[in-house]
PDB file of C-alpha atoms in Angstrom:
ATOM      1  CA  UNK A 258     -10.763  -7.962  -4.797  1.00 54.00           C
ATOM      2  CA  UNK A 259      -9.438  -8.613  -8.705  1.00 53.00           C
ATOM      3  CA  UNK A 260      -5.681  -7.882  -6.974  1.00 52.00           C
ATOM      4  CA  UNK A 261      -6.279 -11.172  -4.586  1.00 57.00           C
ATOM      5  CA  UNK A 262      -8.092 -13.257  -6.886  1.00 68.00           C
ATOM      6  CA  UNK A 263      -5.245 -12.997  -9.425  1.00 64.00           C
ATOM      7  CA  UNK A 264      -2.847 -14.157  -6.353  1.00 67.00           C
ATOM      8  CA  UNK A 265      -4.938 -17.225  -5.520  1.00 72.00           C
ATOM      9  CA  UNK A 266      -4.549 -17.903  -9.496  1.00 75.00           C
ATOM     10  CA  UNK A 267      -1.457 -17.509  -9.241  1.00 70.00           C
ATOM     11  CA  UNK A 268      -0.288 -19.259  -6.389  1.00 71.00           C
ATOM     12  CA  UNK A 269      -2.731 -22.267  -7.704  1.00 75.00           C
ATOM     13  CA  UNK A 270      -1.230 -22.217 -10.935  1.00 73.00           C
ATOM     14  CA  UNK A 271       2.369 -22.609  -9.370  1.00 71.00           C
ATOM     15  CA  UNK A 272       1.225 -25.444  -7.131  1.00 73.00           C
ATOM     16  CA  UNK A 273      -0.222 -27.062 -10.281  1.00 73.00           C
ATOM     17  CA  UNK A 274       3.011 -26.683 -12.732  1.00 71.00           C
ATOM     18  CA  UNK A 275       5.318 -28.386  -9.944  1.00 68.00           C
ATOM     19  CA  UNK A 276       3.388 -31.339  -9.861  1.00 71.00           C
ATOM     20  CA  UNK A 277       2.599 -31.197 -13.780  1.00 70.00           C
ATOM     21  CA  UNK A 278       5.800 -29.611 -15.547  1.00 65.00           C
ATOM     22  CA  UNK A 279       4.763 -31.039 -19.029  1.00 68.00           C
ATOM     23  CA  UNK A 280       1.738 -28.528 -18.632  1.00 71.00           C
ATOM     24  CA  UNK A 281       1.605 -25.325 -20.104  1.00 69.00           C
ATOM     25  CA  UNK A 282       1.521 -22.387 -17.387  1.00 61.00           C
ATOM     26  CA  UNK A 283      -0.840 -20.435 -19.079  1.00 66.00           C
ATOM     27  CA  UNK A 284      -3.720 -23.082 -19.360  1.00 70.00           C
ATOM     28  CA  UNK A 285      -3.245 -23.823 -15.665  1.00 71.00           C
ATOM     29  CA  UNK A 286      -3.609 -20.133 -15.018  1.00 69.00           C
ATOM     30  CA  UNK A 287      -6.820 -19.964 -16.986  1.00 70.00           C
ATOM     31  CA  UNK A 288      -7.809 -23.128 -15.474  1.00 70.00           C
ATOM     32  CA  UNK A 289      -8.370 -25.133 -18.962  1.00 67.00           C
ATOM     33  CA  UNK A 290      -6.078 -27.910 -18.327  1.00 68.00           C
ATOM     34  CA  UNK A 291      -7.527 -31.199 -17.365  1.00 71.00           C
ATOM     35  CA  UNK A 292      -6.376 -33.436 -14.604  1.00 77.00           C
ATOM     36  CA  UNK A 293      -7.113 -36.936 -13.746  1.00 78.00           C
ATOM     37  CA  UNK A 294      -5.802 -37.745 -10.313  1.00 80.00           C
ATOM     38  CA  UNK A 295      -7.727 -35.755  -6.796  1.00 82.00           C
ATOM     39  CA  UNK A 296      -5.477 -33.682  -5.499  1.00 80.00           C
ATOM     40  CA  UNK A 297      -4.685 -31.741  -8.691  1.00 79.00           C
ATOM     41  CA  UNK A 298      -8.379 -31.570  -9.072  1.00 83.00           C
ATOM     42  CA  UNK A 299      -8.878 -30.242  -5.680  1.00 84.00           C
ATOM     43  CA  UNK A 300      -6.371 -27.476  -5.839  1.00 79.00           C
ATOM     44  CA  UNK A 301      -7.817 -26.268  -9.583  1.00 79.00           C
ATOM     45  CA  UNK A 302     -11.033 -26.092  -7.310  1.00 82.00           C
ATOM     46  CA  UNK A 303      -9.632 -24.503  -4.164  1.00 80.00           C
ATOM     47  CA  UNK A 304     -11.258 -20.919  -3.912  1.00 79.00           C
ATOM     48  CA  UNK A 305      -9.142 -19.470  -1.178  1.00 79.00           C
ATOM     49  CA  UNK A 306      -5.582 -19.694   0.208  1.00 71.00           C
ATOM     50  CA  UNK A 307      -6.800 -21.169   3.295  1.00 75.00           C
ATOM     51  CA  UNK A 308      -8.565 -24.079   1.443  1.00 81.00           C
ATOM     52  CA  UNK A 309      -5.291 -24.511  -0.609  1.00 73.00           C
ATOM     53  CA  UNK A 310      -2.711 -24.316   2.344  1.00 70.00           C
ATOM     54  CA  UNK A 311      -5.412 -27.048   4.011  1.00 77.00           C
ATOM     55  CA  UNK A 312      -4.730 -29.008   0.546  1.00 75.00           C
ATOM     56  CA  UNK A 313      -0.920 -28.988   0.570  1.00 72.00           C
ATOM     57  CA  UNK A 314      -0.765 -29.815   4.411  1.00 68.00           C
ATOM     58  CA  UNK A 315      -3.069 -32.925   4.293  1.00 74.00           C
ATOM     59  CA  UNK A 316      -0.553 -33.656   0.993  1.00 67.00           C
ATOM     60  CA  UNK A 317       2.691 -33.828   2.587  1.00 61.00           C
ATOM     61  CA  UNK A 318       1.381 -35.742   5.891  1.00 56.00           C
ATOM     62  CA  UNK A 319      -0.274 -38.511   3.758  1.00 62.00           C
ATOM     63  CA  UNK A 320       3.086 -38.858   1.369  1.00 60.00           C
ATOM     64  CA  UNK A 321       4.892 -38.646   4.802  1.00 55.00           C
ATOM     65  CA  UNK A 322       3.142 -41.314   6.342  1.00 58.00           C
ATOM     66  CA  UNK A 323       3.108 -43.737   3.061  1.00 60.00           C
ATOM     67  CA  UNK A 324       7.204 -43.112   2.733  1.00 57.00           C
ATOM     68  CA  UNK A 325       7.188 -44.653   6.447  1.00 52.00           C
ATOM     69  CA  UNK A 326       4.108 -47.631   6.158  1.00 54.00           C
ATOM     70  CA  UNK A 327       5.188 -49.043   2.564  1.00 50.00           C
ATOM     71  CA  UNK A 328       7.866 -50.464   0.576  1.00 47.00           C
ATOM     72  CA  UNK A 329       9.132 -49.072  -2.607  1.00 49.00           C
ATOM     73  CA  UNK A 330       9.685 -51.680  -5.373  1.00 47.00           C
ATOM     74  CA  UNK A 331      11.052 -49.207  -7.758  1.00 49.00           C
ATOM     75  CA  UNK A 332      13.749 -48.363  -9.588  1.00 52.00           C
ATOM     76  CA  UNK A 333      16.522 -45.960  -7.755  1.00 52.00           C
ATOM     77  CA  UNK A 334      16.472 -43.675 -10.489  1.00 52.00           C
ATOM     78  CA  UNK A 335      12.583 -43.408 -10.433  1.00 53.00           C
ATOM     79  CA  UNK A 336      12.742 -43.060  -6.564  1.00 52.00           C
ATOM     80  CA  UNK A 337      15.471 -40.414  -7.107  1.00 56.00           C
ATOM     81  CA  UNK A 338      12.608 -38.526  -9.381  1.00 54.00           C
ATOM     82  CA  UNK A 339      10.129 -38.607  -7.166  1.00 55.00           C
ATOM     83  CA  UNK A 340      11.652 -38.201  -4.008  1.00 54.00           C
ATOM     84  CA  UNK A 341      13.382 -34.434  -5.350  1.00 57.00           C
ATOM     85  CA  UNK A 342      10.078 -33.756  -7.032  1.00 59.00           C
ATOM     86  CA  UNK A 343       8.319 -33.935  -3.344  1.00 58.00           C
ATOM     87  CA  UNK A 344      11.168 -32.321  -2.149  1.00 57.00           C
ATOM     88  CA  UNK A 345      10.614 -29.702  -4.266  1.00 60.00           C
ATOM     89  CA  UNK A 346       7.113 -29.528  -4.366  1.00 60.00           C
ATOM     90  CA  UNK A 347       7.563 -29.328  -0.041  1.00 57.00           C
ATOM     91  CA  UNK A 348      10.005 -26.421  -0.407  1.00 59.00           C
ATOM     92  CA  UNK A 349       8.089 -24.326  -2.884  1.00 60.00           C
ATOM     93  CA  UNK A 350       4.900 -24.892  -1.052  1.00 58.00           C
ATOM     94  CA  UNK A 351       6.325 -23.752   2.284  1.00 58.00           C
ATOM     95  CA  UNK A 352       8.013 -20.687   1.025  1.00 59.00           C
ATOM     96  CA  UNK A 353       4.958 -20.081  -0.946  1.00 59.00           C
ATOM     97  CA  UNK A 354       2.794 -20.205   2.532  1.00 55.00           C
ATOM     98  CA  UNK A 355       4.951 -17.559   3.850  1.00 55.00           C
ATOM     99  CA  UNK A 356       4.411 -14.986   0.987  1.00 53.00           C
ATOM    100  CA  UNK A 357       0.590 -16.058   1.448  1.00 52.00           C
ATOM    101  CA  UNK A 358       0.745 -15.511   4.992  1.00 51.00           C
ATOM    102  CA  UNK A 359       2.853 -12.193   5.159  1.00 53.00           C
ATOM    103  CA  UNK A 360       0.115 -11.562   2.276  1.00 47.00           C
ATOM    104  CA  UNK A 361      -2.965 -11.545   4.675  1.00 49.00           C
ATOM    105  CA  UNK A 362      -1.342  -9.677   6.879  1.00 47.00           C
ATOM    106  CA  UNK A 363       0.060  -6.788   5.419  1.00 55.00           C
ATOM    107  CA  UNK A 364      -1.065  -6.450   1.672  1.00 57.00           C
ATOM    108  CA  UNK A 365      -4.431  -7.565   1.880  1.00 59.00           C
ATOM    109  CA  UNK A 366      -5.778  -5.113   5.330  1.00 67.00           C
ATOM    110  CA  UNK A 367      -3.713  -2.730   3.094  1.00 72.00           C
ATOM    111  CA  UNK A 368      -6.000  -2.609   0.110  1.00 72.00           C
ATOM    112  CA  UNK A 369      -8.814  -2.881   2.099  1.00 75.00           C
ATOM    113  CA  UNK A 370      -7.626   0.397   4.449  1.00 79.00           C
ATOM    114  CA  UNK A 371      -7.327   2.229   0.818  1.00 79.00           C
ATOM    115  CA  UNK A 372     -10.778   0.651  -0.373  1.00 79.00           C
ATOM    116  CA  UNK A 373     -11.789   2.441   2.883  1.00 84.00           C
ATOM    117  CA  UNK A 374     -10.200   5.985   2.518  1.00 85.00           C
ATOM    118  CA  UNK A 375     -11.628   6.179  -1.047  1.00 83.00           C
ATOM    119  CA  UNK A 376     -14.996   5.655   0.070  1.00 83.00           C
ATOM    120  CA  UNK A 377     -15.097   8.416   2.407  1.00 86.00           C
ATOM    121  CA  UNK A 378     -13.689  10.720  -0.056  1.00 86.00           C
ATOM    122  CA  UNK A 379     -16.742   9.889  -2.333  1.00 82.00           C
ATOM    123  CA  UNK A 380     -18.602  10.582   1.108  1.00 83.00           C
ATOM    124  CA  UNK A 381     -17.099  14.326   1.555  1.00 86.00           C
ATOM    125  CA  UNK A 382     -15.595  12.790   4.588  1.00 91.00           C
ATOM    126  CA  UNK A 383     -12.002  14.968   4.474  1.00 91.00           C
ATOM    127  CA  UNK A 384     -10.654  14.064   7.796  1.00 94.00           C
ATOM    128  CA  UNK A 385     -11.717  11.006   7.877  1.00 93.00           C
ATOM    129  CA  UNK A 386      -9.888  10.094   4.819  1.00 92.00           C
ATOM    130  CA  UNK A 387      -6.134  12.221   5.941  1.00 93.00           C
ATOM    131  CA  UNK A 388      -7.151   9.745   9.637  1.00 92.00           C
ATOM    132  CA  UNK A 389      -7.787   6.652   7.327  1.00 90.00           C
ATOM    133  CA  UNK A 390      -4.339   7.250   5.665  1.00 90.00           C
ATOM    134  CA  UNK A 391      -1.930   8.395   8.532  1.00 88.00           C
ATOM    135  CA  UNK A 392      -0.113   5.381   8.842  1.00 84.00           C
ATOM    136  CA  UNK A 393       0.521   4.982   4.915  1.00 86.00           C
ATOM    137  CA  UNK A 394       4.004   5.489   3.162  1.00 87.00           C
ATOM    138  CA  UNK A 395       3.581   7.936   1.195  1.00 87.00           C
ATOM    139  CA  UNK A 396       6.224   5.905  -1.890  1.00 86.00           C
ATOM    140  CA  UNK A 397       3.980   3.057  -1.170  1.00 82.00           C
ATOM    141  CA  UNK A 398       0.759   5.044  -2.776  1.00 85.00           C
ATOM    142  CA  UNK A 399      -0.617   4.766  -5.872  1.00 82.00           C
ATOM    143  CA  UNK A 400      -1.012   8.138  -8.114  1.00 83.00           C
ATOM    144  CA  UNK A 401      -4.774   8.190  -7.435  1.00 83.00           C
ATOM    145  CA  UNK A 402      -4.225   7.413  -3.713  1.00 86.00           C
ATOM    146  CA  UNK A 403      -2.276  10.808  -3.631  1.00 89.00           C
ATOM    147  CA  UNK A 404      -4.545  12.411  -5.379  1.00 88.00           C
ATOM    148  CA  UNK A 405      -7.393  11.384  -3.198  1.00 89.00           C
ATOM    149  CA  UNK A 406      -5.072  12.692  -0.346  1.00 93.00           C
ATOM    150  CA  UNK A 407      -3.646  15.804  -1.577  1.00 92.00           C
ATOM    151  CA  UNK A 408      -7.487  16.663  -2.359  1.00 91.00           C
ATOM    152  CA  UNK A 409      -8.765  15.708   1.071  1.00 93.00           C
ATOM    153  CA  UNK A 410      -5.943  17.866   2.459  1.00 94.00           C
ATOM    154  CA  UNK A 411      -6.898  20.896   0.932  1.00 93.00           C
ATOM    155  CA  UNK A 412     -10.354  20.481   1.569  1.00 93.00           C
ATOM    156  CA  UNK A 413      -9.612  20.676   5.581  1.00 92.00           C
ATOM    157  CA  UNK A 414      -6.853  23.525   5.402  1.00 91.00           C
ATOM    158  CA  UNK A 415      -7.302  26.925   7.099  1.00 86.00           C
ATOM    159  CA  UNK A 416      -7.943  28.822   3.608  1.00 87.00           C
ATOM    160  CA  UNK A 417     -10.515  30.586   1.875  1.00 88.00           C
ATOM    161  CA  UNK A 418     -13.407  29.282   0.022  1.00 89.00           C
ATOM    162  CA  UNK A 419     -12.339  31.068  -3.086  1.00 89.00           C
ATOM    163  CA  UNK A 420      -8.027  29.736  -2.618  1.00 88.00           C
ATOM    164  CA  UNK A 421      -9.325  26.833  -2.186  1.00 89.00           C
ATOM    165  CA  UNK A 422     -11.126  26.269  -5.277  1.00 88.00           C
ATOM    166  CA  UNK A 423      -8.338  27.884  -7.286  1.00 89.00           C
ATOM    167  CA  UNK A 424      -5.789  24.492  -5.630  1.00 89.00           C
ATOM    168  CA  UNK A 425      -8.803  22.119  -6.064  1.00 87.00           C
ATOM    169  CA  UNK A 426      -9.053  23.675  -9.887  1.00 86.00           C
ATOM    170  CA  UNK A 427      -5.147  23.465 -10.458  1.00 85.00           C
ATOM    171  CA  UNK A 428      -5.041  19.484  -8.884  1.00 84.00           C
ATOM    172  CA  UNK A 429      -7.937  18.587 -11.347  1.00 78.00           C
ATOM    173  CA  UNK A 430      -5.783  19.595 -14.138  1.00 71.00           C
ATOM    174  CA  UNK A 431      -3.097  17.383 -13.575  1.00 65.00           C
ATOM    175  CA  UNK A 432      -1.025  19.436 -11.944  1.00 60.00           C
ATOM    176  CA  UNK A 433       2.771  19.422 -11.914  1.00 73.00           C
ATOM    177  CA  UNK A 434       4.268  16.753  -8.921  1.00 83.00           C
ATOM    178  CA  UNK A 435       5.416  18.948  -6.776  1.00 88.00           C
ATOM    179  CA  UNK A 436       1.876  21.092  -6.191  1.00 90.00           C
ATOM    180  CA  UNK A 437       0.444  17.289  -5.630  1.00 91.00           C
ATOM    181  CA  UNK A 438       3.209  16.000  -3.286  1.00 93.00           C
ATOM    182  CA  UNK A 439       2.906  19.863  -1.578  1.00 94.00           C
ATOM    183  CA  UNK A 440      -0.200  19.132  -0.467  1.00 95.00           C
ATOM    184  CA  UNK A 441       0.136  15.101   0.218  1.00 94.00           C
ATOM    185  CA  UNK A 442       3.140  16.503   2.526  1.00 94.00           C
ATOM    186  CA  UNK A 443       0.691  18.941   3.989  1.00 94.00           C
ATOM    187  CA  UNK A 444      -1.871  16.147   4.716  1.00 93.00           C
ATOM    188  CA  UNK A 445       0.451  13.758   6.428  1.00 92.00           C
ATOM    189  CA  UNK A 446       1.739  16.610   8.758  1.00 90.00           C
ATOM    190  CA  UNK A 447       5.005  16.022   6.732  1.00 92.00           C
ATOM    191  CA  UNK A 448       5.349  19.858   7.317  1.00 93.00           C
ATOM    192  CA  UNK A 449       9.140  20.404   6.509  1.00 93.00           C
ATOM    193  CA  UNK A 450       9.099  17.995   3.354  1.00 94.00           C
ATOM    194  CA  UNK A 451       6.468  20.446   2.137  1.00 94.00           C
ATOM    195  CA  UNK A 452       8.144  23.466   2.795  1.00 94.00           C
ATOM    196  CA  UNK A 453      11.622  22.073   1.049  1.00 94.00           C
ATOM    197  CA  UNK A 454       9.077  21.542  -2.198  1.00 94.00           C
ATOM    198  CA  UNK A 455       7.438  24.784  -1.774  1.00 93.00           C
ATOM    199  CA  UNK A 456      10.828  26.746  -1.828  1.00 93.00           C
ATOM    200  CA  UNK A 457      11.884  24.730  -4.687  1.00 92.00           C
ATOM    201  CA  UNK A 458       9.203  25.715  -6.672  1.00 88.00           C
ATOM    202  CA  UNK A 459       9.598  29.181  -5.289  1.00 88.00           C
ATOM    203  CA  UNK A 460       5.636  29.147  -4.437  1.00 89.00           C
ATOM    204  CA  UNK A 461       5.558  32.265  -2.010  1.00 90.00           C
ATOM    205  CA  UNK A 462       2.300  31.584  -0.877  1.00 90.00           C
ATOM    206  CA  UNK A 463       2.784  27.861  -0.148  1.00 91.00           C
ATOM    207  CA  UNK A 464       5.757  29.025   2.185  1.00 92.00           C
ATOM    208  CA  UNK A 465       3.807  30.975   4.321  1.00 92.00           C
ATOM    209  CA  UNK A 466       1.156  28.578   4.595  1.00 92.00           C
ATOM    210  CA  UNK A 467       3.405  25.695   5.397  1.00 93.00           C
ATOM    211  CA  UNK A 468       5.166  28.523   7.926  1.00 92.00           C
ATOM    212  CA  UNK A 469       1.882  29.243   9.324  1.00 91.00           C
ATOM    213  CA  UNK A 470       1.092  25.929  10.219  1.00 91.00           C
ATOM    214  CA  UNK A 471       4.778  25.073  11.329  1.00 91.00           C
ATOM    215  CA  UNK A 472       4.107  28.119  14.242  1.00 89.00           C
ATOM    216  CA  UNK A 473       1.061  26.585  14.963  1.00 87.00           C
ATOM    217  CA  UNK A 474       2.547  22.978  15.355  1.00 85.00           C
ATOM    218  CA  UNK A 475       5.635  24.322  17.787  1.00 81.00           C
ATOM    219  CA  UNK A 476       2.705  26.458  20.176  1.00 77.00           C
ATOM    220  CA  UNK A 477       1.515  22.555  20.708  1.00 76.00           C
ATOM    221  CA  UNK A 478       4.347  20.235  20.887  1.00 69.00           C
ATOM    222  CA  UNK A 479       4.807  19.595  24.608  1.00 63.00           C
ATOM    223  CA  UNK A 480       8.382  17.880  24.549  1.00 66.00           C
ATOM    224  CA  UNK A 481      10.238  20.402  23.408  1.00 64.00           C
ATOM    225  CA  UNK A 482      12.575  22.633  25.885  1.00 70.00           C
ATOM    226  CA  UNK A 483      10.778  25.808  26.380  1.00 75.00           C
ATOM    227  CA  UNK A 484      14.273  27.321  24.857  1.00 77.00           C
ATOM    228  CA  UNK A 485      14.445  25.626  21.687  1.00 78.00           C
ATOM    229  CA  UNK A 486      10.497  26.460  21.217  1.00 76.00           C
ATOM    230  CA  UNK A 487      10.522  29.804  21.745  1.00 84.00           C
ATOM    231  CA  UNK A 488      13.779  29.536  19.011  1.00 84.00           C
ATOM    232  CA  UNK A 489      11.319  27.969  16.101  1.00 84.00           C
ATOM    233  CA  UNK A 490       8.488  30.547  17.290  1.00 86.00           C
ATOM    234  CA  UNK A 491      10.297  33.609  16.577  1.00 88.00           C
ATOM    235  CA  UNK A 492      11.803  31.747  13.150  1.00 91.00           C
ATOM    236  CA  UNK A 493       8.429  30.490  11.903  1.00 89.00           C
ATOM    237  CA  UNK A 494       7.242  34.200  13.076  1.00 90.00           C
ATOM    238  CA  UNK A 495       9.639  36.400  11.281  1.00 90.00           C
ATOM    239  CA  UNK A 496       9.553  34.104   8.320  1.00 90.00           C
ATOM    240  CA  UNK A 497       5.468  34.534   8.408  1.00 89.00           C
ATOM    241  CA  UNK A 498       6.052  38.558   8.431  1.00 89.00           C
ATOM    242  CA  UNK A 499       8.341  38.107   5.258  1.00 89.00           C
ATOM    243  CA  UNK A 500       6.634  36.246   2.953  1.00 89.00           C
ATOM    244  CA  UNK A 501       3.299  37.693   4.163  1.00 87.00           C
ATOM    245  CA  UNK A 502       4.316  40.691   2.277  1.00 83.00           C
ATOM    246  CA  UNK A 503       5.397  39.293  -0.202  1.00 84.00           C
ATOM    247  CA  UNK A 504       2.288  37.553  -1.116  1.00 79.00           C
ATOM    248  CA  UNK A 505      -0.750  40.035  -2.433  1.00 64.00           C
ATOM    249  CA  UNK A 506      -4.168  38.933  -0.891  1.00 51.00           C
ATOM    250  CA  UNK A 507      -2.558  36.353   1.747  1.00 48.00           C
ATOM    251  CA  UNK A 508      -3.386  33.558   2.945  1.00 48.00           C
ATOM    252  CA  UNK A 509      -7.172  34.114   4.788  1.00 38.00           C
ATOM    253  CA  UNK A 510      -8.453  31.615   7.310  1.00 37.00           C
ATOM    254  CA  UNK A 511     -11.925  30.504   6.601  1.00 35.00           C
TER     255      UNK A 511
END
């Protein structure tokens, strides 16, 4: 993916400007600078994180082992040097490895989940895309993301043909934030977030939808006291009657 191979860039870039200050950061990004010794030529080769983590721990074991097998006839102040540049270099590399790794296992099964959901919204594949997308934060998606959602979720809802063309119609037009986030809401079962946006906007017939499938929702949830139930029932039910006449041509289940 172009969002991973501008990490590994990235990441190889870094590695390459702590052992090469002097060297402009945007060459070694581009990968136009030219380096003599191995290892800087390895990790301006190095295709993947694993080859480059590979690189950097072979590094420090070989400069750990020479520190304890040889003598240094040099000068203290050109130990000094190099002894807080590997220091450095050791610190930045490690803490560098942890981004990678936290990396590979969040970000990168993360783009790949969203690759995933898109696809099957290209396939007509509704559910599976609000399934594919359950687990997401809905801050943490992008605008198209949503949109994908907040389409998929209107696809599957209990409305007519002809309401639901009129939502799909109004979405395609870039449609205000809160008709988008109503129906993202609606998708993620985020029922009561959806209903505080639909009153907002003072969108009777988005109430009584949301209120329709809040009744729904209480009829199945098996953890609640009986008391407290039958409490939302009769809410959710009186609150249906209201707005249902309220709203000319209501809500019709397919």
């Amino acid at each position: 993916m172009a969002e991973q191979s501008l990490f590994i860039k990235q990441y190889r870039a870094l590695l390459l400007a702590i052992l090469h200050p002097e060297t402009d950061y945007r060459g070694l990004m581009e990968g136009i600078s030219v380096f003599r010794d191995v290892f800087s030529k390895k990790i301006q080769e190095a295709g993947t994180i694993n080859e480059l983590h590979q690189l950097i721990g072979t590094r420090i074991v070989q400069q750990k082992n020479k520190r304890q097998t040889e003598n240094f006839f040099v000068k203290k102040r050109k130990y000094r040097l190099y002894k807080w540049r590997m220091v450095i270099f050791i610190f930045l590399t490690s803490c560098f490895m942890g981004i990678v790794g936290d990396y590979q296992l969040k970000r990168i099964p993360t783009l790949k989940r969203l690759s995933q959901a898109k696809a099957l919204f290209i396939d007509e594949d509704y559910p599976g895309v609000l399934m594919m997308l359950r687990e997401d934060k809905i801050a943490d998606l992008s605008e198209s993301t949503r949109y994908v959602l907040a389409v998929s979720s209107v696809h599957v809802a209990a409305l007519a043909d002809k309401q639901k063309r009129g939502i799909l119609e109004l979405l395609s037009k870039k449609a205000s934030d809160d008709l988008l986030l109503y129906w993202v809401y609606i998708g993620k079962g985020a029922l009561e977030k959806a209903l505080e946006i639909a009153k907002k906007s003072e969108d009777k017939p988005a109430i009584l939808y949301v209120y329709t499938k809040l009744y729904d929702e209480s009829q199945t949830k098996q953890q609640m006291e009986s008391k407290k139930k039958q409490e939302l029932r009769t809410e959710y039910k009186e609150a249906i009657e209201y707005y249902s006449d309220l709203v000319e041509g209501k809500f019709i289940t397919d």
